PDB file of C-alpha atoms in Angstrom:
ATOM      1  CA  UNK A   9     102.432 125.640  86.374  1.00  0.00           C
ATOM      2  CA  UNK A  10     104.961 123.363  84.492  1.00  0.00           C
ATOM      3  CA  UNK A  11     105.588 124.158  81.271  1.00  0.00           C
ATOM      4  CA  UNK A  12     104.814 122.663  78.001  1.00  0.00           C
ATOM      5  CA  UNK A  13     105.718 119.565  76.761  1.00  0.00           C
ATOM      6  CA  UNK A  14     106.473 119.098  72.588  1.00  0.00           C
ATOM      7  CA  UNK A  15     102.783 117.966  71.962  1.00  0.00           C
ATOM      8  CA  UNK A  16     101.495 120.869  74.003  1.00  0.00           C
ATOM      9  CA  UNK A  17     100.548 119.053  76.780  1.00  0.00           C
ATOM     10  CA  UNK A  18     101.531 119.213  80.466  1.00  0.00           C
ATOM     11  CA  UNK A  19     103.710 116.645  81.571  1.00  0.00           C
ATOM     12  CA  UNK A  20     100.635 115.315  83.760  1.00  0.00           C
ATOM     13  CA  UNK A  21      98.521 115.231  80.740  1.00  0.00           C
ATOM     14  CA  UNK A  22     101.163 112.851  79.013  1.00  0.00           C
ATOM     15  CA  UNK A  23     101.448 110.873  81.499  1.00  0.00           C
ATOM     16  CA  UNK A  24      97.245 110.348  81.410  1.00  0.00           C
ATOM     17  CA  UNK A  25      97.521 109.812  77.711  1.00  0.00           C
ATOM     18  CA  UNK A  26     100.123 106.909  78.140  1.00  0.00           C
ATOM     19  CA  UNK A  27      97.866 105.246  80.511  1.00  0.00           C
ATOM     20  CA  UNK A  28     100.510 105.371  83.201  1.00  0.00           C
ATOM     21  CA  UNK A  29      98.576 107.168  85.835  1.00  0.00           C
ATOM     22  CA  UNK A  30      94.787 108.409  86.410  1.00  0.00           C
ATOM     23  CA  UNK A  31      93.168 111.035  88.379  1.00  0.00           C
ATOM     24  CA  UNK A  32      92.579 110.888  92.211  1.00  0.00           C
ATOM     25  CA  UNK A  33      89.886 109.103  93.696  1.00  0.00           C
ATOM     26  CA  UNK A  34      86.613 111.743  92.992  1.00  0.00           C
ATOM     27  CA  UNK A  35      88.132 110.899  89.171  1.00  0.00           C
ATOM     28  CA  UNK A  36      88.633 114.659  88.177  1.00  0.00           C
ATOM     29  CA  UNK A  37      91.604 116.198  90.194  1.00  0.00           C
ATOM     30  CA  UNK A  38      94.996 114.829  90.076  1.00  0.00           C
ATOM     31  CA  UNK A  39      96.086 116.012  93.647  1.00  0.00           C
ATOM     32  CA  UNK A  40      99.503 116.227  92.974  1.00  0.00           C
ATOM     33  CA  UNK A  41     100.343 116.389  96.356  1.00  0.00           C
ATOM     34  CA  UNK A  42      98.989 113.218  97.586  1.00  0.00           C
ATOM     35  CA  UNK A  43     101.265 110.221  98.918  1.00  0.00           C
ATOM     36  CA  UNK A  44     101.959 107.368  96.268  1.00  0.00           C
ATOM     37  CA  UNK A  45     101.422 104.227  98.186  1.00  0.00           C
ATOM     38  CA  UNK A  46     103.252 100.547  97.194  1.00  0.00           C
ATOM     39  CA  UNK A  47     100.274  99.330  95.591  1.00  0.00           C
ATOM     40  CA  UNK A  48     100.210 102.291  93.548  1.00  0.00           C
ATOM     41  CA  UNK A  49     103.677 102.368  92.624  1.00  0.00           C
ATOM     42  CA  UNK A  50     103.690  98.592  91.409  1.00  0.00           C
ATOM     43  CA  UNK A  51     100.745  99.264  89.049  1.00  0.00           C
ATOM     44  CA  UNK A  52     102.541 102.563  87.566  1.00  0.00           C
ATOM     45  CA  UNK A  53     105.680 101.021  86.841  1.00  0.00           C
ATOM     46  CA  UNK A  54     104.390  97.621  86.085  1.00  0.00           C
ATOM     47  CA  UNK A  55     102.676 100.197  83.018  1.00  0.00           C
ATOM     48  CA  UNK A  56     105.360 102.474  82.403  1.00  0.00           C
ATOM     49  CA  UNK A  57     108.305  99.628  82.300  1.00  0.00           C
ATOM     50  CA  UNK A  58     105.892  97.082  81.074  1.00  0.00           C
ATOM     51  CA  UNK A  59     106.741  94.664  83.450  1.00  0.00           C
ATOM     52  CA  UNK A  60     104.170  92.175  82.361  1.00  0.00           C
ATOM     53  CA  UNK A  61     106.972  91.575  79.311  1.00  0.00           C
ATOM     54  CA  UNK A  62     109.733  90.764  81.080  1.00  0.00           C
ATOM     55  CA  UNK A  63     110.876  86.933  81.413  1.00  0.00           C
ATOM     56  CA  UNK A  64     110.926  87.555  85.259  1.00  0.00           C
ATOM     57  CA  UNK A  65     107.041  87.843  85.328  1.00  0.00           C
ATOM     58  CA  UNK A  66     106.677  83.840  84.344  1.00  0.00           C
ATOM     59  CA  UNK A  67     107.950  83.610  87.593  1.00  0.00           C
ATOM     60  CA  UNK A  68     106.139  81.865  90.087  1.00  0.00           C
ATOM     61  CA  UNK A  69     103.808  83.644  92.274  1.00  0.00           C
ATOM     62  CA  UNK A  70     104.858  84.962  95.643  1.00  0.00           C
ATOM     63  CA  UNK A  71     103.459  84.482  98.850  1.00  0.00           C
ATOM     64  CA  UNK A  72     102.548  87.687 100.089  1.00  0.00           C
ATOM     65  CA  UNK A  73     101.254  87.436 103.918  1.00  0.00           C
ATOM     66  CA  UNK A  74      99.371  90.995 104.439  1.00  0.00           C
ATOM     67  CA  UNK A  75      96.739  90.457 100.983  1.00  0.00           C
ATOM     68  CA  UNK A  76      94.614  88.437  99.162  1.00  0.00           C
ATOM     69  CA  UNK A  77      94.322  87.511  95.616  1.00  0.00           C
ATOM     70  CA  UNK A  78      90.930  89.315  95.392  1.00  0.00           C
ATOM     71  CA  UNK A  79      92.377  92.730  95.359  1.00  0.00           C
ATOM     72  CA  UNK A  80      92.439  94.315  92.331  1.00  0.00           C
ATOM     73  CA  UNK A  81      95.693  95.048  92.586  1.00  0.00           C
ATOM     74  CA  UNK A  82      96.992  92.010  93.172  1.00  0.00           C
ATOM     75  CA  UNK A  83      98.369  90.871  89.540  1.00  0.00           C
ATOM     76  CA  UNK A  84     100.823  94.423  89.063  1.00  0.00           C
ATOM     77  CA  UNK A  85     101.758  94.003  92.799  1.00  0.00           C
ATOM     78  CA  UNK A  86     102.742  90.151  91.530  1.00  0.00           C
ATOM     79  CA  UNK A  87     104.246  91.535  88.695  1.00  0.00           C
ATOM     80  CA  UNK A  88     106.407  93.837  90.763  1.00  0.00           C
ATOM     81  CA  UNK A  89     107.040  90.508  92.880  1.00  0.00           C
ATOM     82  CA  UNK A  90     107.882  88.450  90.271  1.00  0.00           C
ATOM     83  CA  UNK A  91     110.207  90.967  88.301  1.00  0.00           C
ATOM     84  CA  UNK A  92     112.193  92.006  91.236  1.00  0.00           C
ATOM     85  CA  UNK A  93     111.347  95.501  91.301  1.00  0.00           C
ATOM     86  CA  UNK A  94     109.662  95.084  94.419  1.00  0.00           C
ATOM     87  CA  UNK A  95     109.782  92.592  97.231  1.00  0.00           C
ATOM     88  CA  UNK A  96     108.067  91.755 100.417  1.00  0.00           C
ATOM     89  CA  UNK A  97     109.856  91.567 103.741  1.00  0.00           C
ATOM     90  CA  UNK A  98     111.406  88.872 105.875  1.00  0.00           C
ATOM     91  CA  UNK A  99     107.463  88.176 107.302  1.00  0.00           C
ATOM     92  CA  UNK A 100     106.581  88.159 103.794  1.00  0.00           C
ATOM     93  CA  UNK A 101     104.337  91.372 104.084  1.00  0.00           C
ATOM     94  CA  UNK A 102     103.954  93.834 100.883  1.00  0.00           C
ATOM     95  CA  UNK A 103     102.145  96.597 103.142  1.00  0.00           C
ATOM     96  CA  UNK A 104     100.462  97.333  99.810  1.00  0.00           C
ATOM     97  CA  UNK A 105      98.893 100.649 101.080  1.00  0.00           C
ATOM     98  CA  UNK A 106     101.321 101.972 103.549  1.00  0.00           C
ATOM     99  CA  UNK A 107     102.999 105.347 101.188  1.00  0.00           C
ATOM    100  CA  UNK A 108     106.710 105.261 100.481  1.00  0.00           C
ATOM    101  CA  UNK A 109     109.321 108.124 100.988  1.00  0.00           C
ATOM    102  CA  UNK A 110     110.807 109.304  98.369  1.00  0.00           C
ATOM    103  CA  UNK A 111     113.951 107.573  98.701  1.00  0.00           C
ATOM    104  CA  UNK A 112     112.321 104.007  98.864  1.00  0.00           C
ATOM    105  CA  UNK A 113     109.850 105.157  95.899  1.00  0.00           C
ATOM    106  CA  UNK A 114     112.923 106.636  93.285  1.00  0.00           C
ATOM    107  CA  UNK A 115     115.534 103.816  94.317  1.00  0.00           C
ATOM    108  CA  UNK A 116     112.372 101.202  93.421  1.00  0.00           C
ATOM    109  CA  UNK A 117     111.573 103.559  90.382  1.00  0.00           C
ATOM    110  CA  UNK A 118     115.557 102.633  89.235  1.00  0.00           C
ATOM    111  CA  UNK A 119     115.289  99.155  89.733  1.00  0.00           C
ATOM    112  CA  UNK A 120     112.628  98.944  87.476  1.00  0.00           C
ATOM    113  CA  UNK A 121     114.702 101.161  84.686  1.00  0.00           C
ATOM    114  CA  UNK A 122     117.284  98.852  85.319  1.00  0.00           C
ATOM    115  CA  UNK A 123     120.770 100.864  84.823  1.00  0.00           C
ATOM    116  CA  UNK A 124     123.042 100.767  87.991  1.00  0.00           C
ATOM    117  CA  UNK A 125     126.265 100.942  86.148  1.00  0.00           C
ATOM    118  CA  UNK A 126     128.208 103.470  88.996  1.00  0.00           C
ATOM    119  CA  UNK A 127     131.479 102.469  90.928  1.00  0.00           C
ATOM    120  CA  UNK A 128     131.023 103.141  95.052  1.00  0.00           C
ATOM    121  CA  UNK A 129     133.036 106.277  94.244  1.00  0.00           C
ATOM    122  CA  UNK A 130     130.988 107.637  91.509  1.00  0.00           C
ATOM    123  CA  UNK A 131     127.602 106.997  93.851  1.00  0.00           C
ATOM    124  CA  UNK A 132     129.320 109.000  96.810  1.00  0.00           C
ATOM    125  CA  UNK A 133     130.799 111.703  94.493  1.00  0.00           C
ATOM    126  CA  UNK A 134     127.240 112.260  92.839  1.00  0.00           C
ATOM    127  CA  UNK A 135     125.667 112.062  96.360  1.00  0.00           C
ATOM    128  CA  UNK A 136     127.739 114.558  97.863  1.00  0.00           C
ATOM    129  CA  UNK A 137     126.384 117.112  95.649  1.00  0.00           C
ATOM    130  CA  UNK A 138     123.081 116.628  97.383  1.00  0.00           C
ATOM    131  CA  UNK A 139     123.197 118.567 101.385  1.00  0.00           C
ATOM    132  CA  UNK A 140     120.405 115.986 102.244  1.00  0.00           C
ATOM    133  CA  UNK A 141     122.208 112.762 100.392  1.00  0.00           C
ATOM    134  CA  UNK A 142     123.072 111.663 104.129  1.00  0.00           C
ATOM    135  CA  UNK A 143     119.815 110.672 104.882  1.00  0.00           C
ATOM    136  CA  UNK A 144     119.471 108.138 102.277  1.00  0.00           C
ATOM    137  CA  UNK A 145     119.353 104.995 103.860  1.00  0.00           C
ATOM    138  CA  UNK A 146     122.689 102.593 102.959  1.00  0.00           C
ATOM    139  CA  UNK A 147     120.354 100.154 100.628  1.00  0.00           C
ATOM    140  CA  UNK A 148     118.798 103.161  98.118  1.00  0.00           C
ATOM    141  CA  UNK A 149     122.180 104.737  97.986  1.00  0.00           C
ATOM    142  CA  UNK A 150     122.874 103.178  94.378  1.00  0.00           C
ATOM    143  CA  UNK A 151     119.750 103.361  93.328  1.00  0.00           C
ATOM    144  CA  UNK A 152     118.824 106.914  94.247  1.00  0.00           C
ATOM    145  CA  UNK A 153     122.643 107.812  92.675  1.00  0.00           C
ATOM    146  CA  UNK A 154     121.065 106.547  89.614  1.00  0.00           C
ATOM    147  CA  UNK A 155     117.354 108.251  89.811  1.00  0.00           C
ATOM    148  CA  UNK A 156     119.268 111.381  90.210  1.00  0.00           C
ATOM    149  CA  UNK A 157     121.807 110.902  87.457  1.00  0.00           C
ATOM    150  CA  UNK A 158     119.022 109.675  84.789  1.00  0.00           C
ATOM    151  CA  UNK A 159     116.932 113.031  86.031  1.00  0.00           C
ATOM    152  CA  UNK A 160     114.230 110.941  87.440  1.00  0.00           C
ATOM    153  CA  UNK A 161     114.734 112.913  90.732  1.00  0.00           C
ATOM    154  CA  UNK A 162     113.012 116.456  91.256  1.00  0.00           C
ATOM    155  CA  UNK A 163     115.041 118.723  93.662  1.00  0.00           C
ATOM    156  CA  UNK A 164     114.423 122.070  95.135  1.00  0.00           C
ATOM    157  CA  UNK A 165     116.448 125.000  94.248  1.00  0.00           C
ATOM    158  CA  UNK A 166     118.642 123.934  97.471  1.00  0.00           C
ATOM    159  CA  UNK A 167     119.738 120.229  96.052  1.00  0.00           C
ATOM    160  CA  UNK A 168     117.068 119.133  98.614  1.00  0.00           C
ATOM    161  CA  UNK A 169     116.528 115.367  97.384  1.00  0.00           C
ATOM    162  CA  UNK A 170     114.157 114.684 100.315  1.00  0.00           C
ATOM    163  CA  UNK A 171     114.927 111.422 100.972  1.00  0.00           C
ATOM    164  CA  UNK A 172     113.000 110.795 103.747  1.00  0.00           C
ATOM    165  CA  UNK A 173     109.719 112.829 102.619  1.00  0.00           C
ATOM    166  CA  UNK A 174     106.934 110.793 101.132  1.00  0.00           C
ATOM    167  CA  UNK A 175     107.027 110.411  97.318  1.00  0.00           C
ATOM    168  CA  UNK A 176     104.225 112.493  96.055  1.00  0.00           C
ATOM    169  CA  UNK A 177     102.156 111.707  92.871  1.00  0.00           C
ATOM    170  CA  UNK A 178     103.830 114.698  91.308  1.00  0.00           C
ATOM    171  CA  UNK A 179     107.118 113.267  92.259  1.00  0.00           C
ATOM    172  CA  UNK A 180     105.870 109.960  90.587  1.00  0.00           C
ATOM    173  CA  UNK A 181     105.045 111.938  87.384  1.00  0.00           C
ATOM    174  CA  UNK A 182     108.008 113.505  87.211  1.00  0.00           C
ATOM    175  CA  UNK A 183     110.282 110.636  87.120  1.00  0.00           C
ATOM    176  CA  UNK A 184     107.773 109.393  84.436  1.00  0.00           C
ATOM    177  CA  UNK A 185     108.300 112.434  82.176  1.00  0.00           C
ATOM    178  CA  UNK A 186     111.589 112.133  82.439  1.00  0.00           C
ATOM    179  CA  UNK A 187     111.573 108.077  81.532  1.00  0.00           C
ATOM    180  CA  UNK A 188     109.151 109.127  78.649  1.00  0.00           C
ATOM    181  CA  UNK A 189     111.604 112.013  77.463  1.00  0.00           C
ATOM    182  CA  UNK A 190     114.364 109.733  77.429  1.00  0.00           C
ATOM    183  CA  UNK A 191     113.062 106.880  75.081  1.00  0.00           C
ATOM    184  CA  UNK A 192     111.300 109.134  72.698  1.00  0.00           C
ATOM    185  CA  UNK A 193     115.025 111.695  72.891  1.00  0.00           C
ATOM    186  CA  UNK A 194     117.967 109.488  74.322  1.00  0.00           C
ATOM    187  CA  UNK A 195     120.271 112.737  74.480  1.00  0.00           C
ATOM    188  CA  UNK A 196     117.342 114.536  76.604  1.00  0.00           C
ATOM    189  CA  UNK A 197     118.431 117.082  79.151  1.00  0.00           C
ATOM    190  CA  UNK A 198     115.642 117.592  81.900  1.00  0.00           C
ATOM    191  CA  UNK A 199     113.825 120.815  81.336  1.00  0.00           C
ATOM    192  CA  UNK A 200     111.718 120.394  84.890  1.00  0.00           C
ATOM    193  CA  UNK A 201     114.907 120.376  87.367  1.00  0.00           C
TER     194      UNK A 201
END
């Protein structure tokens, strides 16, 4: 069970009250365990990050092969588009419901927060603290370096990153917590690692 948070409620139960996430589909279980797809991811962050603000999103719309504009997640997935955070690939396919690993999912999480202020040495020296940190693929090494120095990153008591593991909902809301804990405390120090 996690622990607390200063309001006395879990970290899942903030992250409800923000409106960031919802329960599962039967609308009464979170099922933490379950794989965050890209269409969900794009509607979290474009909620958490408020996306929708950002000059970026007057962008024009992109042409995304694999889905139509009837899906109701088609605007936040544009939104993720438009902003940058996301993108489609060289077919121009989203592959809105295909889950991503954790690695794709956290360095995607960063883009969205924005900071990637570390030298090539300073990603590799973080990195190497991590056993698994070699099977980050080459284009989420930044971004992951950042996700785990920000604390967005939950690890197992081995420095297991799990880069290659699908990003579960709980990893999702734990990255969120720790986003939250930072703008409401800017000298937070993760409680949940």
């Amino acid at each position: 069970m996690m622990p607390q948070t200063q309001s006395n409620q879990t970290p899942i139960e903030r992250v409800f009250s923000m409106g960031w996430m919802s329960h599962s589909d039967d609308e009464v279980t979170f099922d933490a365990t379950a794989s965050v797809t890209r269409s969900e991811l794009a509607q979290v962050l474009g909620k958490a990050f408020k996306l929708d603000q950002r000059s970026t999103a007057e962008n024009p719309e992109i042409s995304v092969q694999d889905m139509t504009g009837d899906r109701p997640d088609y605007a936040a997935i544009q939104i993720a588009l438009k902003t940058g955070t996301m993108t489609v690939d060289s077919q121009g396919r989203f592959f809105p419901d295909r889950p991503v690993t954790r690695a794709e999912g956290l360095a995607i999480f960063a883009q969205a927060y924005g900071v990637f202020q570390l030298s090539e040495d300073a990603v590799t020296e973080l990195l190497n603290e991590y056993p698994d940190a070699v099977d980050i693929p080459d284009w989420a090494k930044q971004a992951m370096a950042t996700a785990l120095q920000e604390g967005f990153v939950n690890s197992d008591r081995n420095q297991a990153i799990r880069p290659l593991e699908p990003m579960t909902r709980a990893d999702l809301a734990h990255a969120l917590i720790q986003y939250l804990e930072k703008q409401q405390n800017p000298a937070f120090v993760s409680e949940y690692l």
